mmCIF file of C-alpha atoms and ligand atoms in Angstrom:
data_model
loop_
_atom_site.group_PDB
_atom_site.id
_atom_site.type_symbol
_atom_site.label_atom_id
_atom_site.label_comp_id
_atom_site.label_asym_id
_atom_site.label_seq_id
_atom_site.Cartn_x
_atom_site.Cartn_y
_atom_site.Cartn_z
ATOM 1 C CA MET A 1 33.820 10.113 36.507
ATOM 2 C CA PRO A 2 30.290 9.461 35.308
ATOM 3 C CA ALA A 3 29.806 6.477 33.020
ATOM 4 C CA VAL A 4 30.020 6.700 29.253
ATOM 5 C CA ILE A 5 26.548 6.242 27.789
ATOM 6 C CA LEU A 6 26.239 3.298 25.397
ATOM 7 C CA ASP A 7 24.071 4.886 22.726
ATOM 8 C CA GLY A 8 21.974 2.053 21.318
ATOM 9 C CA LYS A 9 19.857 4.410 19.251
ATOM 10 C CA ALA A 10 22.870 5.723 17.325
ATOM 11 C CA LEU A 11 24.386 2.255 16.849
ATOM 12 C CA ALA A 12 21.029 0.844 15.717
ATOM 13 C CA GLU A 13 20.752 3.605 13.106
ATOM 14 C CA ARG A 14 24.204 2.720 11.772
ATOM 15 C CA VAL A 15 23.348 -0.982 11.702
ATOM 16 C CA ARG A 16 20.064 -0.288 9.934
ATOM 17 C CA GLU A 17 21.766 1.855 7.289
ATOM 18 C CA GLY A 18 24.286 -0.917 6.668
ATOM 19 C CA LEU A 19 21.513 -3.500 6.434
ATOM 20 C CA ALA A 20 19.537 -1.377 3.966
ATOM 21 C CA GLY A 21 22.602 -1.455 1.708
ATOM 22 C CA GLU A 22 22.942 -5.224 2.137
ATOM 23 C CA VAL A 23 19.258 -5.726 1.350
ATOM 24 C CA ALA A 24 19.615 -3.704 -1.872
ATOM 25 C CA GLU A 25 22.664 -5.773 -2.929
ATOM 26 C CA PHE A 26 20.916 -9.027 -2.067
ATOM 27 C CA ARG A 27 17.858 -8.025 -4.063
ATOM 28 C CA GLN A 28 19.987 -7.123 -7.052
ATOM 29 C CA ALA A 29 21.878 -10.410 -6.892
ATOM 30 C CA THR A 30 18.925 -12.743 -6.297
ATOM 31 C CA GLY A 31 15.758 -10.870 -7.259
ATOM 32 C CA ILE A 32 14.449 -11.654 -3.761
ATOM 33 C CA THR A 33 13.060 -8.992 -1.441
ATOM 34 C CA PRO A 34 13.325 -10.244 2.154
ATOM 35 C CA GLY A 35 9.900 -10.455 3.768
ATOM 36 C CA LEU A 36 8.866 -10.506 7.413
ATOM 37 C CA SER A 37 5.390 -11.396 8.674
ATOM 38 C CA VAL A 38 4.474 -10.430 12.208
ATOM 39 C CA VAL A 39 1.496 -12.172 13.783
ATOM 40 C CA LEU A 40 -0.310 -10.064 16.369
ATOM 41 C CA VAL A 41 -3.095 -11.744 18.306
ATOM 42 C CA GLY A 42 -5.298 -9.421 20.332
ATOM 43 C CA GLU A 43 -5.051 -5.780 21.301
ATOM 44 C CA ASP A 44 -2.321 -5.564 23.952
ATOM 45 C CA PRO A 45 -1.324 -1.865 23.742
ATOM 46 C CA ALA A 46 2.422 -2.409 24.300
ATOM 47 C CA SER A 47 2.492 -5.205 21.709
ATOM 48 C CA ARG A 48 0.740 -2.956 19.186
ATOM 49 C CA VAL A 49 3.443 -0.292 19.624
ATOM 50 C CA TYR A 50 6.266 -2.863 19.294
ATOM 51 C CA VAL A 51 4.685 -4.369 16.187
ATOM 52 C CA ARG A 52 4.230 -0.969 14.531
ATOM 53 C CA ASN A 53 7.916 -0.151 15.202
ATOM 54 C CA LYS A 54 8.993 -3.468 13.700
ATOM 55 C CA GLU A 55 6.834 -2.999 10.605
ATOM 56 C CA ASN A 56 8.178 0.527 9.998
ATOM 57 C CA ALA A 57 11.787 -0.580 10.472
ATOM 58 C CA VAL A 58 11.390 -3.486 8.072
ATOM 59 C CA LYS A 59 9.973 -1.232 5.377
ATOM 60 C CA ALA A 60 12.645 1.434 5.930
ATOM 61 C CA ALA A 61 15.306 -1.228 5.294
ATOM 62 C CA GLY A 62 13.760 -2.031 1.908
ATOM 63 C CA MET A 63 12.150 -5.295 2.988
ATOM 64 C CA ASN A 64 8.537 -6.398 2.740
ATOM 65 C CA GLY A 65 6.667 -6.276 6.020
ATOM 66 C CA GLU A 66 3.137 -7.354 6.830
ATOM 67 C CA VAL A 67 1.248 -7.618 10.080
ATOM 68 C CA VAL A 68 -1.287 -10.420 10.332
ATOM 69 C CA ARG A 69 -3.834 -9.328 12.929
ATOM 70 C CA LEU A 70 -5.979 -11.927 14.649
ATOM 71 C CA PRO A 71 -8.724 -11.237 17.200
ATOM 72 C CA ALA A 72 -8.022 -11.781 20.907
ATOM 73 C CA ASP A 73 -10.561 -14.623 21.028
ATOM 74 C CA SER A 74 -8.810 -16.616 18.269
ATOM 75 C CA THR A 75 -8.587 -20.344 18.847
ATOM 76 C CA GLN A 76 -5.315 -22.222 19.030
ATOM 77 C CA LYS A 77 -6.175 -23.807 15.669
ATOM 78 C CA GLN A 78 -6.706 -20.431 14.001
ATOM 79 C CA VAL A 79 -3.275 -19.247 15.165
ATOM 80 C CA LEU A 80 -1.621 -22.512 14.076
ATOM 81 C CA ASP A 81 -3.355 -22.323 10.678
ATOM 82 C CA THR A 82 -1.973 -18.802 10.222
ATOM 83 C CA VAL A 83 1.546 -20.022 11.018
ATOM 84 C CA ASP A 84 1.091 -22.927 8.556
ATOM 85 C CA ARG A 85 0.034 -20.521 5.816
ATOM 86 C CA LEU A 86 3.076 -18.290 6.408
ATOM 87 C CA ASN A 87 5.384 -21.325 6.564
ATOM 88 C CA ALA A 88 4.147 -22.333 3.095
ATOM 89 C CA ASP A 89 4.447 -18.843 1.558
ATOM 90 C CA PRO A 90 7.743 -18.535 -0.368
ATOM 91 C CA ASN A 91 7.611 -14.716 -0.151
ATOM 92 C CA VAL A 92 7.664 -14.853 3.639
ATOM 93 C CA HIS A 93 11.206 -15.431 4.881
ATOM 94 C CA GLY A 94 10.776 -14.502 8.521
ATOM 95 C CA ILE A 95 7.866 -15.127 10.886
ATOM 96 C CA LEU A 96 7.462 -13.503 14.289
ATOM 97 C CA VAL A 97 4.554 -14.219 16.610
ATOM 98 C CA GLN A 98 4.347 -11.318 19.037
ATOM 99 C CA LEU A 99 4.337 -12.456 22.664
ATOM 100 C CA PRO A 100 2.610 -12.661 25.046
ATOM 101 C CA LEU A 101 -0.343 -14.374 23.390
ATOM 102 C CA PRO A 102 -3.775 -13.851 24.975
ATOM 103 C CA LYS A 103 -4.639 -16.170 27.863
ATOM 104 C CA GLY A 104 -5.771 -19.629 26.817
ATOM 105 C CA LEU A 105 -3.381 -19.889 23.859
ATOM 106 C CA ASP A 106 -0.355 -22.202 24.066
ATOM 107 C CA SER A 107 2.606 -20.102 22.917
ATOM 108 C CA VAL A 108 5.089 -23.008 23.068
ATOM 109 C CA GLU A 109 3.051 -24.988 20.533
ATOM 110 C CA VAL A 110 2.656 -21.914 18.319
ATOM 111 C CA ILE A 111 6.373 -21.069 18.337
ATOM 112 C CA ASP A 112 7.375 -24.655 17.605
ATOM 113 C CA ARG A 113 4.983 -24.679 14.653
ATOM 114 C CA ILE A 114 7.055 -21.956 12.911
ATOM 115 C CA ASP A 115 9.408 -23.314 10.236
ATOM 116 C CA PRO A 116 12.723 -23.169 12.160
ATOM 117 C CA LEU A 117 14.373 -21.672 9.062
ATOM 118 C CA LYS A 118 11.918 -18.746 9.273
ATOM 119 C CA ASP A 119 12.141 -18.307 13.069
ATOM 120 C CA VAL A 120 13.705 -14.828 13.177
ATOM 121 C CA ASP A 121 12.993 -14.561 16.921
ATOM 122 C CA GLY A 122 15.194 -17.601 17.589
ATOM 123 C CA PHE A 123 12.609 -19.034 19.995
ATOM 124 C CA HIS A 124 11.978 -22.373 18.218
ATOM 125 C CA THR A 125 13.258 -25.415 20.107
ATOM 126 C CA GLN A 126 15.632 -26.231 17.253
ATOM 127 C CA ASN A 127 17.215 -22.759 17.263
ATOM 128 C CA VAL A 128 17.464 -22.703 21.058
ATOM 129 C CA GLY A 129 19.213 -26.080 20.865
ATOM 130 C CA LEU A 130 21.666 -24.892 18.218
ATOM 131 C CA LEU A 131 22.554 -21.858 20.354
ATOM 132 C CA ALA A 132 23.039 -24.080 23.412
ATOM 133 C CA GLN A 133 25.381 -26.272 21.359
ATOM 134 C CA GLY A 134 27.448 -23.220 20.372
ATOM 135 C CA ARG A 135 26.476 -23.290 16.695
ATOM 136 C CA PRO A 136 23.818 -20.571 16.540
ATOM 137 C CA ARG A 137 21.504 -20.101 13.537
ATOM 138 C CA PHE A 138 18.843 -17.607 14.672
ATOM 139 C CA VAL A 139 19.665 -15.904 17.970
ATOM 140 C CA PRO A 140 16.982 -13.941 19.875
ATOM 141 C CA CYS A 141 17.148 -10.267 18.917
ATOM 142 C CA THR A 142 17.657 -8.604 22.308
ATOM 143 C CA PRO A 143 20.634 -10.776 23.346
ATOM 144 C CA LEU A 144 22.154 -10.313 19.895
ATOM 145 C CA GLY A 145 21.735 -6.539 20.250
ATOM 146 C CA ILE A 146 23.434 -6.582 23.664
ATOM 147 C CA ILE A 147 26.486 -8.382 22.263
ATOM 148 C CA GLU A 148 26.651 -5.918 19.344
ATOM 149 C CA LEU A 149 26.552 -2.991 21.787
ATOM 150 C CA LEU A 150 29.399 -4.473 23.842
ATOM 151 C CA LYS A 151 31.480 -5.221 20.741
ATOM 152 C CA ASP A 152 30.913 -1.776 19.241
ATOM 153 C CA ALA A 153 31.992 -0.091 22.503
ATOM 154 C CA GLY A 154 35.156 -2.226 22.565
ATOM 155 C CA VAL A 155 34.176 -3.872 25.858
ATOM 156 C CA GLU A 156 36.395 -6.899 26.475
ATOM 157 C CA THR A 157 34.314 -9.917 27.461
ATOM 158 C CA LYS A 158 37.002 -12.605 27.369
ATOM 159 C CA GLY A 159 37.860 -13.720 30.861
ATOM 160 C CA LYS A 160 35.468 -11.200 32.419
ATOM 161 C CA HIS A 161 32.767 -12.043 34.904
ATOM 162 C CA ALA A 162 29.357 -11.397 33.358
ATOM 163 C CA VAL A 163 26.396 -11.543 35.714
ATOM 164 C CA VAL A 164 22.939 -11.873 34.180
ATOM 165 C CA LEU A 165 19.954 -10.946 36.345
ATOM 166 C CA GLY A 166 16.969 -12.907 34.995
ATOM 167 C CA ARG A 167 16.554 -16.294 33.327
ATOM 168 C CA SER A 168 13.879 -15.601 30.706
ATOM 169 C CA GLN A 169 13.811 -17.486 27.405
ATOM 170 C CA VAL A 170 13.800 -14.126 25.587
ATOM 171 C CA VAL A 171 16.831 -12.476 27.244
ATOM 172 C CA GLY A 172 18.443 -14.026 30.327
ATOM 173 C CA LYS A 173 19.135 -17.558 29.134
ATOM 174 C CA PRO A 174 20.157 -16.737 25.549
ATOM 175 C CA VAL A 175 22.433 -13.831 26.538
ATOM 176 C CA ALA A 176 24.131 -16.115 29.078
ATOM 177 C CA LEU A 177 24.636 -18.738 26.352
ATOM 178 C CA LEU A 178 26.101 -16.154 23.973
ATOM 179 C CA LEU A 179 28.531 -14.808 26.563
ATOM 180 C CA LEU A 180 29.845 -18.247 27.444
ATOM 181 C CA GLN A 181 30.453 -19.257 23.819
ATOM 182 C CA LYS A 182 33.956 -19.302 22.418
ATOM 183 C CA GLY A 183 35.040 -16.289 20.367
ATOM 184 C CA LYS A 184 34.781 -12.531 19.951
ATOM 185 C CA GLY A 185 32.237 -10.812 22.183
ATOM 186 C CA ALA A 186 32.080 -13.959 24.325
ATOM 187 C CA ASP A 187 34.462 -16.173 26.377
ATOM 188 C CA ALA A 188 33.120 -14.677 29.610
ATOM 189 C CA THR A 189 32.623 -16.436 32.921
ATOM 190 C CA VAL A 190 28.869 -16.261 33.377
ATOM 191 C CA THR A 191 26.662 -16.237 36.459
ATOM 192 C CA VAL A 192 22.873 -16.220 36.096
ATOM 193 C CA CYS A 193 20.764 -14.953 39.008
ATOM 194 C CA HIS A 194 16.994 -15.436 39.179
ATOM 195 C CA THR A 195 14.046 -15.283 41.536
ATOM 196 C CA GLY A 196 15.427 -18.300 43.386
ATOM 197 C CA THR A 197 18.754 -16.549 44.080
ATOM 198 C CA PRO A 198 19.021 -15.212 47.642
ATOM 199 C CA ASP A 199 20.740 -11.808 47.660
ATOM 200 C CA PRO A 200 21.412 -11.249 43.929
ATOM 201 C CA ALA A 201 23.216 -7.993 44.850
ATOM 202 C CA ARG A 202 26.041 -10.126 46.265
ATOM 203 C CA PHE A 203 26.627 -11.619 42.794
ATOM 204 C CA ALA A 204 26.010 -8.360 40.952
ATOM 205 C CA ARG A 205 28.801 -6.700 42.952
ATOM 206 C CA GLU A 206 31.233 -9.247 41.484
ATOM 207 C CA ALA A 207 30.279 -8.393 37.888
ATOM 208 C CA ASP A 208 32.594 -6.772 35.365
ATOM 209 C CA ILE A 209 29.592 -6.786 33.034
ATOM 210 C CA LEU A 210 26.124 -6.659 34.584
ATOM 211 C CA ILE A 211 23.052 -7.424 32.487
ATOM 212 C CA ALA A 212 19.820 -6.461 34.227
ATOM 213 C CA ALA A 213 16.883 -8.348 32.709
ATOM 214 C CA MET A 214 14.682 -9.254 35.636
ATOM 215 C CA GLY A 215 11.791 -6.977 34.772
ATOM 216 C CA VAL A 216 11.638 -5.057 38.060
ATOM 217 C CA PRO A 217 11.706 -1.237 37.808
ATOM 218 C CA GLU A 218 14.932 0.368 39.129
ATOM 219 C CA ALA A 219 15.802 -2.698 41.225
ATOM 220 C CA VAL A 220 19.554 -2.423 40.607
ATOM 221 C CA LYS A 221 20.979 0.191 42.971
ATOM 222 C CA ALA A 222 24.390 1.870 43.226
ATOM 223 C CA ASP A 223 25.559 -0.559 45.922
ATOM 224 C CA TRP A 224 24.987 -3.501 43.519
ATOM 225 C CA ILE A 225 27.735 -2.214 41.209
ATOM 226 C CA LYS A 226 31.460 -2.868 41.238
ATOM 227 C CA PRO A 227 33.145 0.475 40.459
ATOM 228 C CA GLY A 228 33.940 0.592 36.732
ATOM 229 C CA ALA A 229 31.520 -2.165 35.745
ATOM 230 C CA VAL A 230 29.693 -2.096 32.412
ATOM 231 C CA VAL A 231 25.925 -2.028 33.003
ATOM 232 C CA ILE A 232 23.382 -3.141 30.392
ATOM 233 C CA ASP A 233 19.746 -2.392 31.227
ATOM 234 C CA VAL A 234 17.174 -4.516 29.396
ATOM 235 C CA GLY A 235 14.132 -3.373 31.378
ATOM 236 C CA ILE A 236 11.550 -0.871 30.225
ATOM 237 C CA HIS A 237 8.787 0.347 32.502
ATOM 238 C CA ARG A 238 6.410 3.314 32.625
ATOM 239 C CA LYS A 239 6.600 5.132 35.972
ATOM 240 C CA GLU A 240 3.675 6.811 37.683
ATOM 241 C CA ASP A 241 4.906 10.207 36.470
ATOM 242 C CA GLY A 242 4.719 8.897 32.881
ATOM 243 C CA LYS A 243 8.503 8.680 32.419
ATOM 244 C CA LEU A 244 10.225 5.504 31.248
ATOM 245 C CA CYS A 245 12.767 3.677 33.387
ATOM 246 C CA GLY A 246 14.677 0.432 33.264
ATOM 247 C CA ASP A 247 15.625 -2.293 35.741
ATOM 248 C CA VAL A 248 18.555 -0.096 36.833
ATOM 249 C CA ALA A 249 18.279 3.022 39.013
ATOM 250 C CA PHE A 250 20.145 5.008 36.364
ATOM 251 C CA ALA A 251 20.855 8.249 38.243
ATOM 252 C CA GLU A 252 22.608 6.564 41.155
ATOM 253 C CA VAL A 253 24.271 3.740 39.170
ATOM 254 C CA ALA A 254 25.766 5.874 36.360
ATOM 255 C CA PRO A 255 28.399 7.542 38.603
ATOM 256 C CA VAL A 256 29.688 4.114 39.727
ATOM 257 C CA ALA A 257 29.716 2.335 36.344
ATOM 258 C CA SER A 258 32.237 2.880 33.521
ATOM 259 C CA ARG A 259 29.609 2.416 30.817
ATOM 260 C CA ILE A 260 25.830 2.158 30.946
ATOM 261 C CA THR A 261 22.888 1.869 28.555
ATOM 262 C CA PRO A 262 20.118 4.448 28.915
ATOM 263 C CA VAL A 263 16.374 3.684 28.924
ATOM 264 C CA PRO A 264 15.019 4.525 26.430
ATOM 265 C CA GLY A 265 17.671 4.578 23.700
ATOM 266 C CA GLY A 266 19.863 1.681 24.816
ATOM 267 C CA VAL A 267 18.992 -1.946 24.238
ATOM 268 C CA GLY A 268 15.503 -1.367 22.749
ATOM 269 C CA PRO A 269 16.522 0.102 19.377
ATOM 270 C CA MET A 270 19.168 -2.614 18.988
ATOM 271 C CA THR A 271 16.487 -5.303 19.304
ATOM 272 C CA VAL A 272 14.678 -3.957 16.250
ATOM 273 C CA ALA A 273 17.938 -3.649 14.285
ATOM 274 C CA MET A 274 18.766 -7.290 15.053
ATOM 275 C CA LEU A 275 15.324 -8.373 13.860
ATOM 276 C CA LEU A 276 16.168 -6.837 10.486
ATOM 277 C CA LYS A 277 19.508 -8.645 10.506
ATOM 278 C CA ASN A 278 17.791 -11.965 11.255
ATOM 279 C CA THR A 279 15.216 -11.365 8.519
ATOM 280 C CA LEU A 280 17.949 -10.809 5.934
ATOM 281 C CA HIS A 281 19.664 -13.950 7.250
ATOM 282 C CA ALA A 282 16.399 -15.883 6.767
ATOM 283 C CA ALA A 283 16.092 -14.614 3.200
ATOM 284 C CA ARG A 284 19.677 -15.701 2.498
ATOM 285 C CA LEU A 285 18.885 -19.173 3.861
ATOM 286 C CA ALA A 286 15.841 -19.335 1.548
ATOM 287 C CA ALA A 287 17.975 -18.247 -1.429
ATOM 288 C CA ASP A 288 20.535 -20.970 -0.579
ATOM 289 C CA ARG A 289 17.778 -23.583 -0.435
ATOM 290 C CA ARG A 290 16.436 -22.387 -3.779
ATOM 291 C CA GLY A 291 19.963 -22.724 -5.197
HETATM 292 N N1 GUN B 1 7.488 -9.637 23.240
HETATM 293 C C1 GUN B 1 8.449 -8.967 23.926
HETATM 294 N N2 GUN B 1 9.648 -9.143 23.357
HETATM 295 C C2 GUN B 1 9.450 -9.945 22.292
HETATM 296 C C3 GUN B 1 10.312 -10.459 21.293
HETATM 297 O O1 GUN B 1 11.526 -10.245 21.267
HETATM 298 N N3 GUN B 1 9.718 -11.236 20.349
HETATM 299 C C4 GUN B 1 8.391 -11.506 20.372
HETATM 300 N N4 GUN B 1 7.923 -12.302 19.414
HETATM 301 N N5 GUN B 1 7.569 -11.034 21.266
HETATM 302 C C5 GUN B 1 8.098 -10.253 22.215
#
């Protein structure tokens, strides 16, 4: 039996509709329109597409969205000054600095300059620490979207073996932390494989839930999959023929898996939906502080 497709596009649309309703209620109750500012430094073509998608989604949900564009040759101080200005602006509830930054800029210093209560990406040291302690405040959007997909599909995680391929700050590490938390959509036994792992396929074959986030096109083959496993593909790559693919060789893996996310239309749309969720969360935190 071929795998059931986990339709992230459809779920993201449902989530976004629900959030638009929540935004309208929040605005009525508080007079506050949630606002997200995205800082884009330079002209990276992929980043420009991502940023445009984020801006459109924010506006469609009834929030304020602005993109602050800085030239590729900006200095570290210019980027930090921009973050300071947004930190001080009461109409800006969420700040996202699109990564990667151009060479020569220190992204760690920039991210840690963001007010941690406005850090909708969940990359600030304070938010990473809270997640590691099991009391999350802002969780990175892609890992949050993966957990929502699993929950929505009724995938049991408790007591299951989840194997994460990749240890990035954006996906691998935070998704591993989420899965090993206590509670719904978590309580898994988690293995993280990375570039220092000899023979990751050996671990992947033990997975009930396999999360491929290593950033290598179609690296995960059919013989990496335990029959009936749930496969989540975080990768997105443009092939020579112009088509998109993920980190999973979809055509050969789908017949072995029980459920699988497509690329495109799986994890990607959920990431944007979770950014909206985090932005509303940031606006609620601001309203609480205002009292
Ligand atoms: N670049 C690729 N993914 C992301 C993300 O989730 N957030 C930011 N800020 N930049 C990214």
